[in-house]
Rosetta silent file (secondary structure, phi, psi, omega in degrees, C-alpha in Angstrom):
SEQUENCE: MNVGYFCTYIPEEAIQACSAVPVFLTPDSLTITQATPYLPTPFCSFAKILLNTLLAEKSQDLDFLIFGGGCDAGKKLYDIFISLQPKIPCHYFHIPLINNEASLKFYHHSLYVLVNELLSFQGISQHKFNENLAIALNKSYTVKETQTEAFLAGKLSGDSLLQGKKCLHNNLPIENPQKASILLLASHLFVQDIIQLLEEKEFQVYDGSAMGMRRCIFPDIEYTPEHHALDTLAQWYLVNKVPCPGYNPQKRLEILQIFINRIGLRGIVYFYPKFCDQSLYDLSFLKKHIKIPILPLEHDISYSSLGQWETRIDAFREILSNQ
SCORE:     score description
SCORE:     0.000 S_00000001
   1 L     0.000  130.284  177.189   14.572   12.865   -5.614 S_00000001
   2 E   -97.152  125.454 -178.578   15.854    9.716   -3.897 S_00000001
   3 E  -114.684  115.975 -179.944   19.169   10.119   -2.069 S_00000001
   4 E   -89.165  142.339  176.539   21.016    6.947   -1.113 S_00000001
   5 E  -155.347  161.127 -179.243   23.377    6.740    1.865 S_00000001
   6 L  -135.722  -11.784 -177.669   24.759    4.051    4.175 S_00000001
   7 L   -88.645  132.550 -176.974   26.761    5.839    6.869 S_00000001
   8 L   -74.725   -5.914  175.639   24.930    6.477   10.151 S_00000001
   9 L   -88.449   -0.603  177.859   26.738    9.818   10.575 S_00000001
  10 L   -93.445  116.494 -174.144   24.833   11.259    7.592 S_00000001
  11 L   -73.814  123.347  177.357   21.702   13.042    8.914 S_00000001
  12 H   -67.792  -25.644  179.434   18.507   12.015    7.162 S_00000001
  13 H   -63.910  -35.765  178.612   16.937   15.291    8.347 S_00000001
  14 H   -65.703  -38.453  178.362   19.322   17.292    6.135 S_00000001
  15 H   -67.001  -44.590  179.526   18.274   15.225    3.119 S_00000001
  16 H   -61.663  -38.492 -178.649   14.581   15.651    3.939 S_00000001
  17 H   -68.711  -17.125  175.396   15.017   19.416    4.316 S_00000001
  18 L   -91.524   19.353 -179.322   16.349   19.514    0.749 S_00000001
  19 L    57.275   38.767  178.217   12.965   18.124   -0.399 S_00000001
  20 L  -123.537  164.648 -179.370   14.540   14.731   -1.068 S_00000001
  21 E  -104.395  115.645  177.458   13.809   11.223    0.158 S_00000001
  22 E   -72.611  131.506  179.294   16.590    9.593    2.238 S_00000001
  23 E  -121.718  104.550  178.668   17.160    5.951    1.281 S_00000001
  24 E   -75.578  120.284 -171.190   19.281    4.018    3.768 S_00000001
  25 L   -77.785  120.748  177.673   21.078    1.425    1.649 S_00000001
  26 L  -129.147   88.029 -175.708   20.577   -2.167    2.778 S_00000001
  27 L   -55.832  133.749 -179.794   21.913   -4.477    0.037 S_00000001
  28 L  -105.020  -12.715  178.268   19.771   -7.564   -0.452 S_00000001
  29 L   -95.909  133.801 -177.311   21.996   -9.391   -2.935 S_00000001
  30 L  -101.892   12.733  176.221   24.910  -11.325   -1.470 S_00000001
  31 L   -86.825  152.041  179.863   26.805  -11.765   -4.730 S_00000001
  32 L  -129.697   21.456 -173.967   30.000   -9.813   -5.357 S_00000001
  33 L   -55.451  -47.413 -176.176   30.685  -10.820   -8.973 S_00000001
  34 L   -76.660  -23.653 -179.024   30.727   -7.293  -10.375 S_00000001
  35 L   -85.840  -23.639 -173.579   32.642   -5.818   -7.444 S_00000001
  36 H   -53.271  -42.904 -177.721   35.382   -8.475   -7.332 S_00000001
  37 H   -64.961  -16.591 -171.590   37.627   -6.967  -10.069 S_00000001
  38 H  -107.772   -7.412 -177.337   37.829   -3.640   -8.236 S_00000001
  39 L  -127.768  145.895  177.277   38.435   -4.645   -4.619 S_00000001
  40 L   -68.104  157.480 -179.810   41.143   -6.722   -2.931 S_00000001
  41 L   -60.201  -49.441  177.645   40.206  -10.116   -1.492 S_00000001
  42 L   -80.191   80.840 -176.054   40.861   -9.100    2.144 S_00000001
  43 L  -143.755  156.929 -176.727   38.274   -6.310    2.176 S_00000001
  44 L   -50.035  126.475 -179.196   35.115   -5.377    4.083 S_00000001
  45 H   -60.872  -43.825 -179.467   32.230   -7.744    3.287 S_00000001
  46 H   -63.035  -41.645  179.724   29.639   -4.986    3.448 S_00000001
  47 H   -62.059  -40.786  178.692   31.657   -2.783    1.088 S_00000001
  48 H   -61.808  -48.574 -177.039   31.916   -5.603   -1.447 S_00000001
  49 H   -67.281  -39.582  179.569   28.193   -6.335   -1.387 S_00000001
  50 H   -64.709  -45.690  179.260   27.233   -2.656   -1.479 S_00000001
  51 H   -61.634  -42.721  179.219   29.483   -1.923   -4.455 S_00000001
  52 H   -61.276  -41.350  178.969   28.148   -4.958   -6.292 S_00000001
  53 H   -62.220  -42.762 -178.939   24.570   -3.808   -5.643 S_00000001
  54 H   -69.377  -36.094 -178.978   25.311   -0.323   -6.966 S_00000001
  55 H   -78.025  -21.512 -177.134   27.119   -1.618  -10.060 S_00000001
  56 H   -85.250   30.176  176.014   24.401   -4.162  -10.857 S_00000001
  57 H    62.597   19.527  176.252   22.112   -1.334  -12.004 S_00000001
  58 H   -89.513    1.693  176.626   20.243   -1.430   -8.714 S_00000001
  59 L   -94.649    4.101 -174.729   21.185    2.202   -8.176 S_00000001
  60 L   -67.732  -19.881  176.726   18.955    3.337  -11.045 S_00000001
  61 L   -84.794   -2.896  179.632   16.192    4.332   -8.623 S_00000001
  62 L  -100.529  135.160  179.669   18.622    6.668   -6.861 S_00000001
  63 L   -97.377  -14.390 -176.567   19.099   10.220   -8.099 S_00000001
  64 E  -158.242  143.010  179.921   22.000   11.051   -5.784 S_00000001
  65 E  -125.628  135.062  175.379   24.443    9.035   -3.679 S_00000001
  66 E  -113.739  118.147  173.973   26.240   10.069   -0.505 S_00000001
  67 E   -99.017  154.589  178.382   29.340    8.118    0.430 S_00000001
  68 E   175.039  176.270  179.271   31.041    8.569    3.770 S_00000001
  69 L   143.234  168.320 -178.032   32.369    6.918    6.842 S_00000001
  70 L   -99.179   21.985  179.738   35.256    6.828    9.220 S_00000001
  71 L  -136.511  169.102 -177.787   37.232    4.141    7.394 S_00000001
  72 H   -67.149  -25.613 -176.214   39.128    3.682    4.137 S_00000001
  73 H   -61.098  -42.483 -179.303   36.431    1.413    2.699 S_00000001
  74 H   -62.413  -41.451  179.444   33.928    4.255    2.262 S_00000001
  75 H   -68.748  -38.451  179.854   36.431    6.427    0.393 S_00000001
  76 H   -66.031  -40.914  176.607   37.521    3.547   -1.816 S_00000001
  77 H   -59.405  -43.661  179.287   33.909    2.772   -2.714 S_00000001
  78 H   -60.631  -49.080 -178.356   33.382    6.401   -3.677 S_00000001
  79 H   -60.422  -42.889 -179.147   36.488    6.531   -5.876 S_00000001
  80 H   -67.841  -45.080 -174.053   35.582    3.296   -7.665 S_00000001
  81 H   -66.242  -43.383 -177.946   31.925    4.142   -8.174 S_00000001
  82 H   -68.746  -23.531  177.054   32.424    7.628   -9.643 S_00000001
  83 H   -78.838  -25.218 -177.301   34.966    6.228  -12.092 S_00000001
  84 H  -100.507  -27.745 -177.458   32.558    3.517  -13.261 S_00000001
  85 L  -129.884   68.532 -174.499   29.185    5.300  -12.985 S_00000001
  86 L   -70.066  -10.536 -176.033   29.830    8.984  -13.739 S_00000001
  87 L   -77.705  -26.027 -178.440   26.172    9.686  -14.595 S_00000001
  88 L   -90.118  119.509  178.978   24.889    9.437  -11.023 S_00000001
  89 L   -60.753  135.082 -178.325   25.759   12.525   -8.940 S_00000001
  90 E  -133.202  155.329  176.645   27.765   11.566   -5.850 S_00000001
  91 E  -139.414  138.344  174.475   29.136   13.313   -2.809 S_00000001
  92 E  -102.022  119.749 -176.906   31.742   12.176   -0.296 S_00000001
  93 E   -93.081  112.191 -176.859   30.819   13.256    3.223 S_00000001
  94 L   -80.513  129.391 -179.729   33.946   13.810    5.305 S_00000001
  95 L  -117.714  134.893  179.843   33.701   12.698    8.920 S_00000001
  96 L   -60.905  135.664 -177.156   36.346   13.570   11.533 S_00000001
  97 L   -89.262  -11.928  178.161   38.517   10.575   12.299 S_00000001
  98 L  -127.615  163.697 -179.737   39.490   11.774   15.755 S_00000001
  99 L  -111.499  107.411  175.196   37.578   13.288   18.648 S_00000001
 100 L  -150.440 -169.648 -175.095   38.823   16.683   19.808 S_00000001
 101 L   -64.524  -27.195 -177.828   37.665   20.299   20.066 S_00000001
 102 L   -85.585   -9.415 -173.704   37.882   20.810   16.302 S_00000001
 103 H   -62.350  -45.072 -178.082   35.835   17.720   15.427 S_00000001
 104 H   -64.668  -39.974  177.398   32.410   19.350   15.750 S_00000001
 105 H   -63.846  -42.032  178.325   33.507   22.324   13.663 S_00000001
 106 H   -61.599  -46.895 -179.203   34.901   19.962   11.018 S_00000001
 107 H   -64.293  -41.852  178.713   31.673   17.938   10.947 S_00000001
 108 H   -58.651  -42.253  178.880   29.551   21.098   10.761 S_00000001
 109 H   -64.350  -42.096  177.660   31.540   22.233    7.714 S_00000001
 110 H   -60.314  -40.348  179.161   31.066   18.839    6.028 S_00000001
 111 H   -65.747  -41.113  178.593   27.340   19.114    6.668 S_00000001
 112 H   -61.704  -43.813  179.776   27.273   22.648    5.243 S_00000001
 113 H   -64.176  -44.133  179.113   29.045   21.510    2.055 S_00000001
 114 H   -61.118  -48.178 -178.053   26.670   18.565    1.600 S_00000001
 115 H   -60.054  -43.832 -179.141   23.559   20.688    2.100 S_00000001
 116 H   -64.645  -35.346  177.203   24.713   23.307   -0.389 S_00000001
 117 H   -68.192  -42.153  178.303   25.388   20.661   -3.021 S_00000001
 118 H   -66.023  -40.271  178.761   21.941   19.126   -2.520 S_00000001
 119 H   -63.558  -41.387  177.790   20.261   22.543   -2.606 S_00000001
 120 H   -63.575  -41.801 -179.494   22.051   23.398   -5.837 S_00000001
 121 H   -66.070  -36.642 -177.256   21.049   20.069   -7.340 S_00000001
 122 H   -87.796  -18.861 -176.730   17.419   20.540   -6.268 S_00000001
 123 L    71.711   37.288 -177.584   17.174   24.247   -7.036 S_00000001
 124 L  -107.730  142.136 -179.530   15.868   25.035   -3.545 S_00000001
 125 L   -76.956  159.397  177.147   16.489   28.288   -1.701 S_00000001
 126 H   -63.758  -35.991  179.570   18.265   28.522    1.631 S_00000001
 127 H   -62.895  -44.642  179.265   15.119   30.019    3.144 S_00000001
 128 H   -65.064  -38.920  177.122   13.019   27.041    2.083 S_00000001
 129 H   -60.185  -44.714 -179.377   15.672   24.670    3.404 S_00000001
 130 H   -61.469  -40.424  177.640   15.611   26.392    6.800 S_00000001
 131 H   -63.504  -46.458 -179.351   11.825   26.061    6.971 S_00000001
 132 H   -63.172  -40.149 -177.141   11.958   22.388    6.008 S_00000001
 133 H   -67.336  -37.394  177.965   14.750   21.633    8.475 S_00000001
 134 H   -60.861  -41.184  178.276   12.850   23.196   11.382 S_00000001
 135 H   -66.157  -44.896 -178.605    9.904   20.897   10.636 S_00000001
 136 H   -63.532  -40.356 -179.177   12.160   17.853   10.244 S_00000001
 137 H   -66.411  -42.059  178.691   14.001   18.563   13.504 S_00000001
 138 H   -58.603  -46.996 -179.210   10.783   18.944   15.499 S_00000001
 139 H   -68.000  -45.286 -175.775    9.464   15.619   14.265 S_00000001
 140 H   -66.558  -37.279 -179.626   12.789   13.800   14.512 S_00000001
 141 H   -60.082  -45.068  179.786   13.506   15.006   18.042 S_00000001
 142 H   -60.731  -44.883 -178.970   10.271   13.507   19.354 S_00000001
 143 H   -65.018  -48.798 -176.978   10.954   10.177   17.656 S_00000001
 144 H   -64.191  -42.449 -179.949   14.600    9.963   18.734 S_00000001
 145 H   -64.966  -43.442 -179.101   13.900   10.953   22.328 S_00000001
 146 H   -65.624  -44.783  178.920   11.008    8.476   22.640 S_00000001
 147 H   -61.266  -43.911 -177.584   12.983    5.634   21.063 S_00000001
 148 H   -64.240  -44.600  178.867   15.992    6.302   23.266 S_00000001
 149 H   -61.505  -42.270 -179.897   13.943    6.392   26.479 S_00000001
 150 H   -66.961  -40.139  179.966   12.186    3.155   25.545 S_00000001
 151 H   -63.471  -46.167 -179.242   15.461    1.457   24.607 S_00000001
 152 H   -66.682  -23.641  177.651   17.134    2.460   27.878 S_00000001
 153 L   -85.420    1.251  179.470   14.099    1.173   29.760 S_00000001
 154 L    75.233   26.226 -175.402   14.566   -2.237   28.148 S_00000001
 155 L  -110.502    9.742  177.824   11.323   -1.965   26.166 S_00000001
 156 L  -127.937   73.440  179.850   12.662   -2.128   22.603 S_00000001
 157 L   -99.446  176.990  178.193   14.018   -5.607   22.124 S_00000001
 158 L    65.527 -136.741 -176.016   14.147   -7.854   19.075 S_00000001
 159 L   -98.415   23.313 -176.913   13.606   -6.225   15.703 S_00000001
 160 H   -55.984  -45.269 -178.774   11.692   -3.197   17.029 S_00000001
 161 H   -70.570  -36.874  179.633   14.243   -0.701   15.714 S_00000001
 162 H   -64.453  -38.252 -176.590   14.590   -2.493   12.373 S_00000001
 163 H   -84.726   -7.276  179.627   10.859   -2.450   11.803 S_00000001
 164 L    64.635   34.025 -178.530   10.529    1.180   12.853 S_00000001
 165 L   -65.941  141.408  177.998    7.757    0.347   15.284 S_00000001
 166 L   -68.007  137.620 -175.029    6.178    3.304   17.010 S_00000001
 167 L   -88.225   54.660  174.129    7.264    3.559   20.609 S_00000001
 168 L   -83.501  133.692 -170.569    3.819    3.796   22.114 S_00000001
 169 H   -58.595  -29.502 -179.573    3.913    2.368   25.599 S_00000001
 170 H   -81.585   -5.841  179.812    0.976    0.051   24.996 S_00000001
 171 H  -110.306    2.127 -175.172    2.702   -1.449   21.937 S_00000001
 172 L   -75.073  143.938  176.202    6.141   -2.065   23.404 S_00000001
 173 L   -61.894  146.120  179.481    7.508   -5.606   23.644 S_00000001
 174 L   -93.800  128.887  179.706    7.395   -7.049   27.150 S_00000001
 175 L   -67.470  135.186  178.990   10.709   -8.164   28.607 S_00000001
 176 L   -99.351  111.259 -176.723   10.820  -11.871   29.429 S_00000001
 177 L   -66.173  -15.566  179.824   12.711  -12.426   32.713 S_00000001
 178 L   -78.519  -14.046 -177.783   13.326  -16.073   31.743 S_00000001
 179 L  -100.946  147.197  176.961   15.551  -15.023   28.859 S_00000001
 180 E   -78.356  122.362 -179.313   19.131  -13.762   29.120 S_00000001
 181 E   -79.778  125.138 -179.996   19.250  -10.126   28.004 S_00000001
 182 E  -132.874  156.506  174.573   22.081   -9.467   25.565 S_00000001
 183 E  -103.846  127.711  175.748   23.230   -6.611   23.341 S_00000001
 184 E   -95.687  113.463  173.439   23.913   -7.427   19.698 S_00000001
 185 E   -98.211  120.763 -173.793   26.706   -5.270   18.282 S_00000001
 186 E  -152.479  169.838  177.797   26.698   -5.610   14.496 S_00000001
 187 L   -93.710 -130.772 -176.683   27.171   -3.795   11.197 S_00000001
 188 L   -98.491  -21.943 -168.218   24.661   -3.721    8.294 S_00000001
 189 L   -95.245  139.802  170.641   24.599   -7.363    7.184 S_00000001
 190 L    59.878   23.866 -177.231   22.440  -10.269    8.403 S_00000001
 191 H   -63.977  -47.521  179.483   21.107   -8.301   11.381 S_00000001
 192 H   -60.509  -40.347 -178.142   17.581   -9.680   11.063 S_00000001
 193 H   -64.492  -45.861 -176.188   18.953  -13.225   10.657 S_00000001
 194 H   -71.731  -33.484  175.070   21.201  -13.136   13.706 S_00000001
 195 H   -62.165  -45.331  179.824   18.451  -11.552   15.851 S_00000001
 196 H   -61.252  -43.829  179.712   16.082  -14.345   14.840 S_00000001
 197 H   -62.641  -45.091 -179.027   18.682  -17.011   15.611 S_00000001
 198 H   -65.335  -37.291  177.745   19.477  -15.521   19.020 S_00000001
 199 H   -67.880  -35.896  175.749   15.798  -15.254   19.907 S_00000001
 200 H   -63.733  -26.777  178.460   15.314  -18.905   18.932 S_00000001
 201 L   -89.069   15.627  174.623   18.096  -19.662   21.420 S_00000001
 202 L    69.219   38.581  171.287   16.056  -17.978   24.182 S_00000001
 203 E  -104.163  146.623  168.207   17.911  -14.663   24.335 S_00000001
 204 E   -93.413  107.659 -169.413   16.257  -11.283   24.858 S_00000001
 205 E   -98.809  133.138  172.748   18.113   -9.372   22.140 S_00000001
 206 E  -113.530  123.891 -169.806   18.702   -5.619   22.049 S_00000001
 207 E   -79.397  109.147  176.739   19.742   -4.388   18.622 S_00000001
 208 L  -109.145   29.947 -175.066   22.999   -2.427   18.713 S_00000001
 209 L   -86.399  174.853  173.627   23.666   -2.658   14.974 S_00000001
 210 L   -66.371  -24.062  178.606   24.230   -0.003   12.322 S_00000001
 211 L   -80.258  -25.875 -174.193   20.668   -0.761   11.225 S_00000001
 212 L  -112.456  -92.909 -172.007   19.230   -0.270   14.698 S_00000001
 213 H   -56.964  -43.885 -175.036   20.865    1.426   17.673 S_00000001
 214 H   -72.207  -11.330  174.146   23.457    3.436   15.722 S_00000001
 215 H   -99.451  -28.019 -165.688   20.688    4.915   13.553 S_00000001
 216 H  -115.044  -23.077 -170.930   17.962    5.386   16.155 S_00000001
 217 L  -103.420  122.534 -175.846   19.363    5.828   19.676 S_00000001
 218 L  -130.187   82.682 -179.493   20.604    9.284   20.726 S_00000001
 219 L   -60.636  143.138  176.557   21.351    9.455   24.486 S_00000001
 220 L    61.698   26.863 -179.848   21.163   12.929   26.093 S_00000001
 221 L   -69.529  140.974  178.564   19.669   14.459   22.955 S_00000001
 222 L  -132.371  155.691  177.642   18.452   18.055   23.314 S_00000001
 223 L  -147.990  121.029  174.535   16.576   20.417   21.040 S_00000001
 224 L  -122.623  112.045 -175.662   16.111   24.163   21.344 S_00000001
 225 L   -55.275  -25.989 -177.708   14.302   25.686   18.343 S_00000001
 226 L   -72.741  -20.092 -179.109   16.116   28.996   18.839 S_00000001
 227 L   -73.458  155.277  177.236   19.492   27.387   18.125 S_00000001
 228 L   -61.077  130.835 -171.720   20.892   27.321   14.608 S_00000001
 229 H   -61.327  -42.265 -179.896   19.433   24.227   12.953 S_00000001
 230 H   -67.328  -33.509  175.396   22.694   22.952   11.424 S_00000001
 231 H   -62.072  -43.319  178.541   24.415   23.379   14.788 S_00000001
 232 H   -61.636  -45.303 -178.200   21.709   21.226   16.358 S_00000001
 233 H   -64.037  -41.657  178.186   22.026   18.575   13.653 S_00000001
 234 H   -63.255  -41.357  178.626   25.813   18.456   13.999 S_00000001
 235 H   -62.552  -44.262 -179.716   25.482   18.097   17.780 S_00000001
 236 H   -58.073  -52.393 -168.272   22.991   15.258   17.418 S_00000001
 237 H   -83.887  -25.444  179.243   24.963   13.146   14.987 S_00000001
 238 H   -98.247  -28.706 -174.115   28.517   13.699   16.181 S_00000001
 239 H  -107.121  -43.866 -173.765   27.982   14.118   19.928 S_00000001
 240 H   -89.433  -29.054 -179.605   24.644   12.523   20.904 S_00000001
 241 L   -65.183  148.616  174.246   24.497    9.549   18.537 S_00000001
 242 L   -62.272  122.452 -176.972   25.929    6.252   19.756 S_00000001
 243 L   -62.660  145.864  174.798   29.472    6.279   18.315 S_00000001
 244 L   -81.917  161.657  175.007   30.378    3.748   15.663 S_00000001
 245 L   -55.285  133.350  178.043   33.448    1.492   16.052 S_00000001
 246 L   100.800  -16.741  179.015   36.567    3.520   15.405 S_00000001
 247 L  -120.447  125.618  176.420   35.241    6.900   16.528 S_00000001
 248 L    50.641   62.248 -175.997   35.472    8.123   20.119 S_00000001
 249 H   -59.514  -32.807 -178.743   35.974    4.686   21.729 S_00000001
 250 H   -66.569  -43.413  178.600   35.862    6.067   25.275 S_00000001
 251 H   -68.577  -38.247  176.777   32.420    7.620   24.810 S_00000001
 252 H   -57.877  -44.110  178.455   31.230    4.493   23.001 S_00000001
 253 H   -61.548  -44.625 -178.779   32.350    2.468   26.014 S_00000001
 254 H   -61.866  -41.901 -179.715   30.582    4.820   28.440 S_00000001
 255 H   -68.190  -42.950  178.077   27.292    4.622   26.528 S_00000001
 256 H   -61.762  -35.963  178.586   27.448    0.840   26.242 S_00000001
 257 H   -66.626  -35.527  175.149   28.093    0.661   29.978 S_00000001
 258 H   -62.666  -44.046  177.860   24.961    2.749   30.566 S_00000001
 259 H   -59.673  -44.584 -178.917   22.986    0.281   28.441 S_00000001
 260 H   -58.622  -45.834 -176.537   24.437   -2.640   30.404 S_00000001
 261 H   -73.654  -42.751 -175.092   23.484   -1.106   33.743 S_00000001
 262 H   -73.152  -41.927 -176.977   20.082    0.330   32.799 S_00000001
 263 H   -85.230  -23.519 -175.622   18.767   -2.650   30.825 S_00000001
 264 H    80.400   40.467 -179.230   20.491   -5.267   32.954 S_00000001
 265 L   -67.119  141.681 -179.044   22.378   -6.841   30.065 S_00000001
 266 L  -107.160  -12.823  179.877   24.136  -10.094   30.875 S_00000001
 267 E  -167.237  169.876  178.585   26.258  -10.459   27.759 S_00000001
 268 E  -129.739  132.422  169.207   27.223   -9.065   24.352 S_00000001
 269 E  -103.184  117.564 -177.593   27.246  -10.820   20.987 S_00000001
 270 E  -102.675  102.740 -173.367   29.734   -9.020   18.739 S_00000001
 271 E  -105.381  106.392 -168.388   28.774   -9.886   15.139 S_00000001
 272 E  -130.805  152.653  179.988   31.309   -8.356   12.779 S_00000001
 273 E   -77.588  144.623  177.845   32.355   -8.546    9.100 S_00000001
 274 L   -61.190  145.352  177.735   35.581  -10.251    8.139 S_00000001
 275 L    68.584   22.154  177.194   38.537   -7.957    7.358 S_00000001
 276 L   -99.161  101.800 -177.347   37.065   -5.012    9.297 S_00000001
 277 H   -62.403  -38.016 -178.234   39.985   -3.470   11.184 S_00000001
 278 H   -65.704  -39.327  177.781   37.772   -1.045   13.094 S_00000001
 279 H   -65.939  -39.762  179.761   35.569   -3.831   14.420 S_00000001
 280 H   -64.440  -40.898  177.492   38.609   -5.832   15.496 S_00000001
 281 H   -65.640  -45.265 -179.082   40.022   -2.839   17.359 S_00000001
 282 H   -61.450  -42.884  179.301   36.637   -2.078   18.920 S_00000001
 283 H   -61.277  -45.463  179.195   36.191   -5.704   19.982 S_00000001
 284 H   -62.774  -41.549 -179.742   39.622   -5.778   21.601 S_00000001
 285 H   -63.908  -45.115 -178.775   38.962   -2.468   23.371 S_00000001
 286 H   -67.046  -37.979  178.730   35.590   -3.595   24.737 S_00000001
 287 H   -60.091  -33.079 -178.385   36.979   -6.928   25.939 S_00000001
 288 H   -75.136  -27.189 -169.565   39.514   -5.047   28.050 S_00000001
 289 H  -115.677  -18.474 -178.904   36.990   -2.729   29.682 S_00000001
 290 L   -98.920  134.227 -171.510   33.587   -4.435   29.815 S_00000001
 291 L   -88.255  -18.423 -179.918   33.060   -6.956   32.588 S_00000001
 292 L   -83.400  157.537 -177.541   30.190   -8.997   31.146 S_00000001
 293 L   -62.455  142.864  177.777   30.906  -11.906   28.741 S_00000001
 294 E  -123.965  128.778  176.998   31.385  -11.084   25.041 S_00000001
 295 E  -108.367  111.250  176.827   30.879  -13.613   22.243 S_00000001
 296 E   -84.337  132.740  174.838   32.621  -12.652   18.951 S_00000001
 297 E  -129.861  122.086 -178.284   31.064  -14.019   15.739 S_00000001
 298 E  -101.749  138.181  176.263   32.703  -13.258   12.392 S_00000001
 299 E  -127.220  158.865  175.949   30.849  -13.357    9.077 S_00000001
 300 L  -109.269 -133.933 -177.097   31.857  -12.990    5.437 S_00000001
 301 L   -91.677    7.693  179.206   29.574  -12.329    2.453 S_00000001
 302 L  -139.708  170.303  178.902   27.163  -15.111    3.348 S_00000001
 303 L  -102.335   42.634 -167.661   25.253  -16.486    6.307 S_00000001
 304 L   -89.874   -7.838 -176.787   26.924  -19.873    5.850 S_00000001
 305 L   -92.149   25.210 -172.196   28.554  -20.356    9.267 S_00000001
 306 H   -56.278  -45.602 -178.341   25.226  -21.119   10.929 S_00000001
 307 H   -60.909  -45.334  178.994   26.217  -24.525   12.334 S_00000001
 308 H   -64.107  -42.002  179.853   29.410  -23.210   13.914 S_00000001
 309 H   -62.978  -42.616 -178.064   27.581  -20.178   15.330 S_00000001
 310 H   -58.692  -42.470  179.379   24.848  -22.313   16.857 S_00000001
 311 H   -62.159  -44.734 -178.330   27.387  -24.386   18.772 S_00000001
 312 H   -71.293  -36.195  178.266   29.135  -21.310   20.116 S_00000001
 313 H   -66.459  -40.211  177.164   25.857  -19.537   20.904 S_00000001
 314 H   -61.133  -41.817  178.664   24.626  -22.573   22.860 S_00000001
 315 H   -65.888  -38.098  178.805   27.860  -22.560   24.860 S_00000001
 316 H   -65.317  -40.569  178.228   27.499  -18.818   25.459 S_00000001
 317 H   -61.739  -38.042  178.924   23.935  -19.336   26.679 S_00000001
 318 H   -66.322  -40.635  178.537   25.221  -21.936   29.134 S_00000001
 319 H   -60.602  -46.499 -179.100   27.854  -19.525   30.444 S_00000001
 320 H   -66.596  -33.612  179.823   25.244  -16.827   31.074 S_00000001
 321 H   -67.367  -28.306 -176.986   22.906  -19.338   32.727 S_00000001
 322 L   -91.032    0.916 -179.420   25.623  -20.301   35.205 S_00000001
 323 L   -71.105    0.000    0.000   26.416  -16.743   36.245 S_00000001
């Protein structure tokens, strides 16, 4: 069974433990023709493209869909899709919108509800799920810890996280001291394109996108096999994962500051989708608290602003060179 999801707060280990294949949704079509009648014009670019992809019969290889997220766009997508495509089983994964003592308990309950629905759909026992999850956690912990250590050491630049390259020390990219090290903060769209453009402009790019850092990097991650597996999974994804824009901004700031200091980052390129309120808030918050230069670049449903971006990126490169 193939289970599609797009929110980085949804644990792929839980899906794997239900004997299913997690499919992280990365829309490749940039048309929004089929989605346009159902969404307002000022709406998240990624949400438009994702909905269009799902409605254009490209969801036929998926047996189950998990919607979720910390913004209204995810809930709206869920409501629209289940009304138009009732044949595909769907689940909305509730994520706490605030960070307090009850947040972890709330997230744990959401995870419990999701797992039980998947187990019922698959016809798998709780005992088998527990066995599968223990295996998945052991494997995932090693990968996440290794990736995080390599990232913090400045050894995972470029598209390393996107390509899922193994973090073996003899295969790690070598940092080029002649290039300005920057962190790319981005969502799901055009990540590979913007990384390529920035590298062509002689930047050493570290991927902080939803496709890269927010899926792969888990600072201070711990794993004790004796602990309840769902408790461990909830801790990983709500507490240890790099927070997304809109959730726990103070911790997000602290982690980004660690990256800046440990890697020696000289600037941030903030590449965000048009009409994304959470990104705009996050950008404003980071500008107030982070001391290194930040270059905001806004995109819509296409990669058409290349000429304008190049001019601004060249100017940004000059600023960093003169520091």
